PDB file of C-alpha atoms in Angstrom:
ATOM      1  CA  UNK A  60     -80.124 -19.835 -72.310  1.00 46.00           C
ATOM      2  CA  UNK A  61     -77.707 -16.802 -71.365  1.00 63.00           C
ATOM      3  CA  UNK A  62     -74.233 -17.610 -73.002  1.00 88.00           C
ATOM      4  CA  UNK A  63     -71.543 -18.889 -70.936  1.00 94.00           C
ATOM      5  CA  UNK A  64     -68.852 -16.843 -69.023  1.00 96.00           C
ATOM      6  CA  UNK A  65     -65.444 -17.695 -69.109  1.00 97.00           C
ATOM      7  CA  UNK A  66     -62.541 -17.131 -66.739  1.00 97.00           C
ATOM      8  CA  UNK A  67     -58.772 -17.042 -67.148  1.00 98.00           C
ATOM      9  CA  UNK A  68     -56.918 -16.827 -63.612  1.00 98.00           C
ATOM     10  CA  UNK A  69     -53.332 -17.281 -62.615  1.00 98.00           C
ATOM     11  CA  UNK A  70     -51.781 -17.503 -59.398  1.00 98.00           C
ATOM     12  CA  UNK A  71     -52.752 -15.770 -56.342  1.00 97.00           C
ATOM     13  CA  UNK A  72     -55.760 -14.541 -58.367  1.00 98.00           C
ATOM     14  CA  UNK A  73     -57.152 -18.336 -58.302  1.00 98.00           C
ATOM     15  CA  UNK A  74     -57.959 -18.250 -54.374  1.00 98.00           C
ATOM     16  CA  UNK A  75     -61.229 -16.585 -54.613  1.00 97.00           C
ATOM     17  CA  UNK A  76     -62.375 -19.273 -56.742  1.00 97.00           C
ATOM     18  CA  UNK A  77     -61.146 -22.619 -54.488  1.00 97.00           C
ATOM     19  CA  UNK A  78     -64.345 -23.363 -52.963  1.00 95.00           C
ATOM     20  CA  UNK A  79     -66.196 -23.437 -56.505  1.00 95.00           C
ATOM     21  CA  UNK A  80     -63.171 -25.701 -58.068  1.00 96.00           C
ATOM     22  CA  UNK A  81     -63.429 -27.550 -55.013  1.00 94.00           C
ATOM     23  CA  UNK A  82     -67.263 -28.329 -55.013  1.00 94.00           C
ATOM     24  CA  UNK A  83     -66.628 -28.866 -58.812  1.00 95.00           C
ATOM     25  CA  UNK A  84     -64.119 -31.769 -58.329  1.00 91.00           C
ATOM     26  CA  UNK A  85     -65.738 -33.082 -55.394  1.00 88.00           C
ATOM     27  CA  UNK A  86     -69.264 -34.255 -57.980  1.00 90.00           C
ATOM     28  CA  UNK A  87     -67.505 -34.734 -61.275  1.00 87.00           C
ATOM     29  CA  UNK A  88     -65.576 -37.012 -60.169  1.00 79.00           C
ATOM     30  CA  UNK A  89     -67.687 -38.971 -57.694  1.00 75.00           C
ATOM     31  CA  UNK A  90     -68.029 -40.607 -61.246  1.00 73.00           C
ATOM     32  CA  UNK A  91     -66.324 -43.501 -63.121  1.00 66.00           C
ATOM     33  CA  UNK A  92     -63.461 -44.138 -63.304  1.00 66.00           C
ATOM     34  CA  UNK A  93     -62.169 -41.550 -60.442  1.00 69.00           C
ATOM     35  CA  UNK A  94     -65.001 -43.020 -57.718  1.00 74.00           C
ATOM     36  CA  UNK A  95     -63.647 -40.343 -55.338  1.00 72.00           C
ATOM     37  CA  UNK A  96     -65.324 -39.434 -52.096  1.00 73.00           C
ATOM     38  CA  UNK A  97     -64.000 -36.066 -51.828  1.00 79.00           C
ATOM     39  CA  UNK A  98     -64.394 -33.432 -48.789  1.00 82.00           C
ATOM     40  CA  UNK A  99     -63.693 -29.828 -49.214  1.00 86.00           C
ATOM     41  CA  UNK A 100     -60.967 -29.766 -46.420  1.00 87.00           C
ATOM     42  CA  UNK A 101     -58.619 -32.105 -49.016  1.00 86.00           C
ATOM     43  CA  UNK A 102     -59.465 -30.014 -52.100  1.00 90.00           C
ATOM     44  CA  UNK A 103     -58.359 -26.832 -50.269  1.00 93.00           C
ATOM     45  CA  UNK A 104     -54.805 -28.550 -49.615  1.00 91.00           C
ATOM     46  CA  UNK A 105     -54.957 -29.506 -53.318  1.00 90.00           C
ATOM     47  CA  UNK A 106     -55.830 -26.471 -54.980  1.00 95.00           C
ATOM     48  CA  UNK A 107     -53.095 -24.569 -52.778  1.00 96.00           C
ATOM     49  CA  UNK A 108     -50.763 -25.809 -54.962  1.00 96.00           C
ATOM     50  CA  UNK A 109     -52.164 -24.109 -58.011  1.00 97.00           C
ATOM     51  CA  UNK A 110     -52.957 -21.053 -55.995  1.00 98.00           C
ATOM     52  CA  UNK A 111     -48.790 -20.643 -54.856  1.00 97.00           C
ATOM     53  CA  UNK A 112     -47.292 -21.619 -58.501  1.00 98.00           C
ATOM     54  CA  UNK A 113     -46.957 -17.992 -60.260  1.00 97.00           C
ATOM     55  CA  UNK A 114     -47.178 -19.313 -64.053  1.00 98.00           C
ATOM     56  CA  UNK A 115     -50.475 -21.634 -63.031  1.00 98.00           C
ATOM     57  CA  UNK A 116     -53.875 -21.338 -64.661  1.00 98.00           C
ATOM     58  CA  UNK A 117     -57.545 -21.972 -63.576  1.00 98.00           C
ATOM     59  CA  UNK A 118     -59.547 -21.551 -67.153  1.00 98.00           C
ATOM     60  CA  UNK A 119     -62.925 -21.626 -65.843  1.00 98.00           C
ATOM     61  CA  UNK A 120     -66.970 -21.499 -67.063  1.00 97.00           C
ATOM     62  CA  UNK A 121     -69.577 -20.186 -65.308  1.00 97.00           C
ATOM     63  CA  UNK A 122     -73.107 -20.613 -66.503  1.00 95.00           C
ATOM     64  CA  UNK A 123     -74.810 -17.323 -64.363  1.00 91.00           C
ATOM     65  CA  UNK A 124     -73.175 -17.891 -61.280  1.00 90.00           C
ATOM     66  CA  UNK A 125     -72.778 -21.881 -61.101  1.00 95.00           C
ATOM     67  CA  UNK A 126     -69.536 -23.042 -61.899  1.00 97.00           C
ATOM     68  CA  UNK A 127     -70.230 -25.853 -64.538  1.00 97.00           C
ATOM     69  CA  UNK A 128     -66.552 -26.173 -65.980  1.00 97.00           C
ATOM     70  CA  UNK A 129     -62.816 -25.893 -64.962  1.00 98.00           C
ATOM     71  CA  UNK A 130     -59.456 -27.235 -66.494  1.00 97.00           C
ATOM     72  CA  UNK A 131     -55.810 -26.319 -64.714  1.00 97.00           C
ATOM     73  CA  UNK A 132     -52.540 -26.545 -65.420  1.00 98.00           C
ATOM     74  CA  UNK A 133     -48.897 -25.252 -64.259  1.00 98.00           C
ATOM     75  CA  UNK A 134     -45.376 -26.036 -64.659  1.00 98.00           C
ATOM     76  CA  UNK A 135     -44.560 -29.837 -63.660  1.00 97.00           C
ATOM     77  CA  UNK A 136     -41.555 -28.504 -61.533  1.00 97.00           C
ATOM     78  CA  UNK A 137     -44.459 -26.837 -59.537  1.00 97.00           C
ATOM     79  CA  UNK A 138     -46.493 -30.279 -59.422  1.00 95.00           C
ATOM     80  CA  UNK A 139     -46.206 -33.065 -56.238  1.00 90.00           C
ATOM     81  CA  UNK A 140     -43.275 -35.211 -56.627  1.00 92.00           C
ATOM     82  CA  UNK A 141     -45.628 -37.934 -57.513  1.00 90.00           C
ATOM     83  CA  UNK A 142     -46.402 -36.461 -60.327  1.00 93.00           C
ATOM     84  CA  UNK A 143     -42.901 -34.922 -61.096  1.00 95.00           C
ATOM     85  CA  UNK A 144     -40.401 -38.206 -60.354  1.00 96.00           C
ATOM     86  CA  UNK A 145     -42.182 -40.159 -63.077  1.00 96.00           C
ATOM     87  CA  UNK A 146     -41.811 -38.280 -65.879  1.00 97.00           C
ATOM     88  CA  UNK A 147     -37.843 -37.369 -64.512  1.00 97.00           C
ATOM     89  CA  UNK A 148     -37.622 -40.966 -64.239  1.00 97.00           C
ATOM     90  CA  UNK A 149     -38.319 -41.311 -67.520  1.00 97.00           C
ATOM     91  CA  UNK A 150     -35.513 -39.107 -69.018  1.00 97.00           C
ATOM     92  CA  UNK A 151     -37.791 -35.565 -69.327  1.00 98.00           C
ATOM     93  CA  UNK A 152     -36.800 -32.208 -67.878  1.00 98.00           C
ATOM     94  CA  UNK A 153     -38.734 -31.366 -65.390  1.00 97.00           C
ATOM     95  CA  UNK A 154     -38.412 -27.838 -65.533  1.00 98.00           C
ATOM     96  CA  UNK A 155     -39.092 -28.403 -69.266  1.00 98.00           C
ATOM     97  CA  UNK A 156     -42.819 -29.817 -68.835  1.00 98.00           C
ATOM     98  CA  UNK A 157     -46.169 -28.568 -68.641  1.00 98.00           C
ATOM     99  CA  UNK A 158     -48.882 -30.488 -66.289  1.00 98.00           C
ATOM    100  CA  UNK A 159     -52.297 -30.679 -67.173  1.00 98.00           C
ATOM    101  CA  UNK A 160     -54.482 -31.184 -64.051  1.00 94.00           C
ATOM    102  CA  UNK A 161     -57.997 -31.720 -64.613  1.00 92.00           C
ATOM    103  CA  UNK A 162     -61.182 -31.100 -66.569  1.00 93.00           C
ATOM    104  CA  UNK A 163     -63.995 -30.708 -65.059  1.00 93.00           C
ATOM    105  CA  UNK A 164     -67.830 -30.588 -67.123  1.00 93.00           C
ATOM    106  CA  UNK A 165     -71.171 -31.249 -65.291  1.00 93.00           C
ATOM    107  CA  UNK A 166     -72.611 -33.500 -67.812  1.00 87.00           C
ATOM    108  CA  UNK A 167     -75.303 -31.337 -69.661  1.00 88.00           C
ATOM    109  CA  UNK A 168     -72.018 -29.294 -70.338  1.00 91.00           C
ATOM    110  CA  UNK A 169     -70.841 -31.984 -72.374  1.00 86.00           C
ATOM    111  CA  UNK A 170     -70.816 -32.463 -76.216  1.00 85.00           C
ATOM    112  CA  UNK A 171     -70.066 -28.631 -77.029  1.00 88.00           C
ATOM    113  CA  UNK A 172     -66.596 -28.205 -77.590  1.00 89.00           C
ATOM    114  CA  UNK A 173     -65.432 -27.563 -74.417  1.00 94.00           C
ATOM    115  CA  UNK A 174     -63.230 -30.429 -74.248  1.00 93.00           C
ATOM    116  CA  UNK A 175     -61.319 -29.308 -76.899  1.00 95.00           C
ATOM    117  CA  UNK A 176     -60.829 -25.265 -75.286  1.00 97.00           C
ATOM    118  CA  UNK A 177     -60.127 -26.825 -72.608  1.00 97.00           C
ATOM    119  CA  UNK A 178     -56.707 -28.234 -74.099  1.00 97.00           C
ATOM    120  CA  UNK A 179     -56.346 -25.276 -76.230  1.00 97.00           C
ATOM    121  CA  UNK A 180     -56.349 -22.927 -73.182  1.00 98.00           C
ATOM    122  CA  UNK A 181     -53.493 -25.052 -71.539  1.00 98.00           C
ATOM    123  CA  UNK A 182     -51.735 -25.589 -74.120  1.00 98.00           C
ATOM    124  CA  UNK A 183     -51.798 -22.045 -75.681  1.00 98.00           C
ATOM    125  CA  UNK A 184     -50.910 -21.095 -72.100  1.00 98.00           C
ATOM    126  CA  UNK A 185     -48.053 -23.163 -71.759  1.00 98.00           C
ATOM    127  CA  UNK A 186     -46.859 -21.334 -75.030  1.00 97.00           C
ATOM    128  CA  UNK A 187     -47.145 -18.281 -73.669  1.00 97.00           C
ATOM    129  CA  UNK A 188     -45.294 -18.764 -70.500  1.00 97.00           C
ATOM    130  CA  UNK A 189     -42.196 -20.592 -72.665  1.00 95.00           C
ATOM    131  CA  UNK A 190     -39.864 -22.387 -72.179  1.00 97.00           C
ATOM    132  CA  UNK A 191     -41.963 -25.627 -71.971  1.00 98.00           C
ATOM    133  CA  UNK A 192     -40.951 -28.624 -74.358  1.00 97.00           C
ATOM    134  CA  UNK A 193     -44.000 -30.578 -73.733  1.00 98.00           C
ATOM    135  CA  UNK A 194     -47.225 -31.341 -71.808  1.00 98.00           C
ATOM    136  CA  UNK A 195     -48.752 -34.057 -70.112  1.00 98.00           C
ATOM    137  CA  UNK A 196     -51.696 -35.105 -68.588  1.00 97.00           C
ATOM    138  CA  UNK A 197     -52.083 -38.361 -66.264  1.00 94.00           C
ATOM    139  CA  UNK A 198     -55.178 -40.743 -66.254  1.00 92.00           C
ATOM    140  CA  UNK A 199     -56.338 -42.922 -63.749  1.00 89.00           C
ATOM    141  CA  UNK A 200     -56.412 -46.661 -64.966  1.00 82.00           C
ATOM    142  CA  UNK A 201     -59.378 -48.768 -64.015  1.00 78.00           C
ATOM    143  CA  UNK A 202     -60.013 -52.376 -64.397  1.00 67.00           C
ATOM    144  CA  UNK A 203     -62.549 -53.133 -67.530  1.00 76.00           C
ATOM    145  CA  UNK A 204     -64.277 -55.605 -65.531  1.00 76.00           C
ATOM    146  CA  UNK A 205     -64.672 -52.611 -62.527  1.00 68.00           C
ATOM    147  CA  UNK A 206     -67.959 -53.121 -60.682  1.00 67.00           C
ATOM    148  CA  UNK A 207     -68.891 -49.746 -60.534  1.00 70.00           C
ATOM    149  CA  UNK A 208     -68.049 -49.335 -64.691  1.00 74.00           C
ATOM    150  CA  UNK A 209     -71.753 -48.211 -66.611  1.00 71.00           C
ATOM    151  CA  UNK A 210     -72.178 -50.282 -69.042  1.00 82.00           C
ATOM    152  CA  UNK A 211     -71.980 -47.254 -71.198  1.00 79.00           C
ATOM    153  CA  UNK A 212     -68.816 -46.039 -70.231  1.00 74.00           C
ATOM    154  CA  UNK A 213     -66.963 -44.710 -73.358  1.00 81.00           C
ATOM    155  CA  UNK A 214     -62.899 -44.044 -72.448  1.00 78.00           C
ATOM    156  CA  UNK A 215     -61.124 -40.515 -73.540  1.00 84.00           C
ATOM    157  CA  UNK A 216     -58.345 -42.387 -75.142  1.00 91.00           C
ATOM    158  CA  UNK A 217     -59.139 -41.575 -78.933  1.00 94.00           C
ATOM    159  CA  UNK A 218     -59.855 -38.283 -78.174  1.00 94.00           C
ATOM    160  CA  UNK A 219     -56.716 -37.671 -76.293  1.00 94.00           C
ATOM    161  CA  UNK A 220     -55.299 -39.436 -79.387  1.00 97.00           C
ATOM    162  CA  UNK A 221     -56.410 -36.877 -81.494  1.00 96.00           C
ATOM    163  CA  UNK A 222     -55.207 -33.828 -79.814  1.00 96.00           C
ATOM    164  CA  UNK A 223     -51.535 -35.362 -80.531  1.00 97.00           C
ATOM    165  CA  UNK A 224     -51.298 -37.077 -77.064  1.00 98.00           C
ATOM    166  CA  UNK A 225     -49.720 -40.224 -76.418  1.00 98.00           C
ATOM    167  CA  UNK A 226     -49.911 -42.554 -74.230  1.00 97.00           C
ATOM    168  CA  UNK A 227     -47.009 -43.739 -72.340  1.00 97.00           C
ATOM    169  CA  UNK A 228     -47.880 -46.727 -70.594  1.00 95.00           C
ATOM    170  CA  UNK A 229     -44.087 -46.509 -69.318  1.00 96.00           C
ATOM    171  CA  UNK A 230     -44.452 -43.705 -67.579  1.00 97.00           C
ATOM    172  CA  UNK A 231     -46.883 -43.981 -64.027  1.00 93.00           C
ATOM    173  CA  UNK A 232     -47.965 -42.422 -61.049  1.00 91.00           C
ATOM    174  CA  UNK A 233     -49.368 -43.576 -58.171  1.00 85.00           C
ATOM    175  CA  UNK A 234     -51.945 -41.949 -56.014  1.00 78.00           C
ATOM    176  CA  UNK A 235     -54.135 -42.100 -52.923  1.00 70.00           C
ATOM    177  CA  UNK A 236     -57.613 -41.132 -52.612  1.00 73.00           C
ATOM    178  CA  UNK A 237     -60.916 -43.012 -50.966  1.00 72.00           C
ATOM    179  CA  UNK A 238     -63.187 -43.988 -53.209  1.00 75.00           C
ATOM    180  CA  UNK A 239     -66.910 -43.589 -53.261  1.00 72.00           C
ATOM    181  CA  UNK A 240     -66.965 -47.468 -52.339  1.00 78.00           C
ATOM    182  CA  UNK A 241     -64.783 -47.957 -49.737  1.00 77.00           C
ATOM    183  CA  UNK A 242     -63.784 -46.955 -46.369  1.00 74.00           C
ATOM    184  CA  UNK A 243     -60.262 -45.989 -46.572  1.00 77.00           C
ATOM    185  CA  UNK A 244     -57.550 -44.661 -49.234  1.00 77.00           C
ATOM    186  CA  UNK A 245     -56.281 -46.772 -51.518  1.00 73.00           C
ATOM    187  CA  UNK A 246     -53.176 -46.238 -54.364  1.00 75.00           C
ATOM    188  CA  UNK A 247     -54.426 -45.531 -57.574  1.00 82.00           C
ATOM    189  CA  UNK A 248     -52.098 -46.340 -60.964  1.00 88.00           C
ATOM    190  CA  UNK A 249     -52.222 -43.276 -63.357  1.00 90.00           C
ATOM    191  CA  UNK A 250     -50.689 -43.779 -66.903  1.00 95.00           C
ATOM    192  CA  UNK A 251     -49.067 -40.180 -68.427  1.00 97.00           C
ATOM    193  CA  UNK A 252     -49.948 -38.951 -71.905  1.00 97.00           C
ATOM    194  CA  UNK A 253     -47.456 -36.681 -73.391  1.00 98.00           C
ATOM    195  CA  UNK A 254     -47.231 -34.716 -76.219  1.00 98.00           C
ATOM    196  CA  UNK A 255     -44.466 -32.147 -77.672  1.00 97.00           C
ATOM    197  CA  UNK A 256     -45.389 -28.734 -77.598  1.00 95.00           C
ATOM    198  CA  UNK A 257     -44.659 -26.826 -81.193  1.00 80.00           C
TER     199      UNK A 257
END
């Protein structure tokens, strides 16, 4: 098996690489517990907003030339204001925050590390830019009794745990997408972890 490539880009220099992101997000998360029925035209509009915020970052791996891993991130102040009002709501500085998007692993990806460079890239990035007193992540929250749950369906909590994140059932979002079982949008609840950045 050839070793994997990885790529760092920022800004502007993200736009050759929407389409992959886009395809990327579109089948991860057709998955449990986003369920979302994703088109490319939506994940262009998305991705924009990491492709026109200066200090954002794309960390991506490429296995040959198939995208099989992506994680993002970029200043909160930069984010939607449903992502931004919550945590100013709460009593944070915006300008003061750094958002974790997603990440992104095809499954036979999973179980070698990657999870873990995937928050040290952001975080080590958010260091570098400065100025940032903490970052945060949101997760959507799903019912345990959720139809579409597998019955082997292990949460990220303890994980998230143990990178120093924690959850701040306080502090929401809400969100609209269509999921994979339905015919229109509905509003999603997504619960913030935080963590202060040393």
């Amino acid at each position: 098996m050839a070793a994997l490539e990885f790529l760092r880009r920022s800004g502007d220099e993200i736009a050759p690489y929407v389409d992959d992101l886009a395809a990327l997000r579109i089948r991860v998360f057709r998955d449990f517990p986003y369920l979302y029925d994703g088109d490319v035209g939506y994940e262009r509009d998305y991705l924009a907003t990491y492709v026109n915020a200066p200090r954002s970052l794309a960390f991506m791996v490429y296995d040959d030339a198939a995208l099989v891993g992506a994680t993002t991130a970029l200043p909160l102040a930069d984010e939607e204001p449903a992502f931004r009002q919550p945590l100013a709501d709460a009593g944070f500085d915006v300008a003061r925050v750094f958002y974790f998007g997603e990440s992104l692993l095809l499954s036979g990806y999973r179980g070698r590390g990657l999870g873990h460079r995937f928050f040290d890239e952001r975080e080590a990035w958010a260091r570098a830019v400065g100025g940032f007193d903490h970052a945060c992540f949101c997760a959507v929250q799903r019912p345990v009794d959720h139809p579409l749950r597998p019955t082997d369906y292990q949460p990220l909590d303890p994980f998230w745990r143990r990178r120093g994140y924690t959850r701040r059932d306080d502090i929401t979002a809400v969100y609209r997408w269509q999921d994979v079982d339905c015919a229109a949008e509905t509003e999603k609840r997504l619960t913030f972890w935080v963590r202060a950045l040393d």
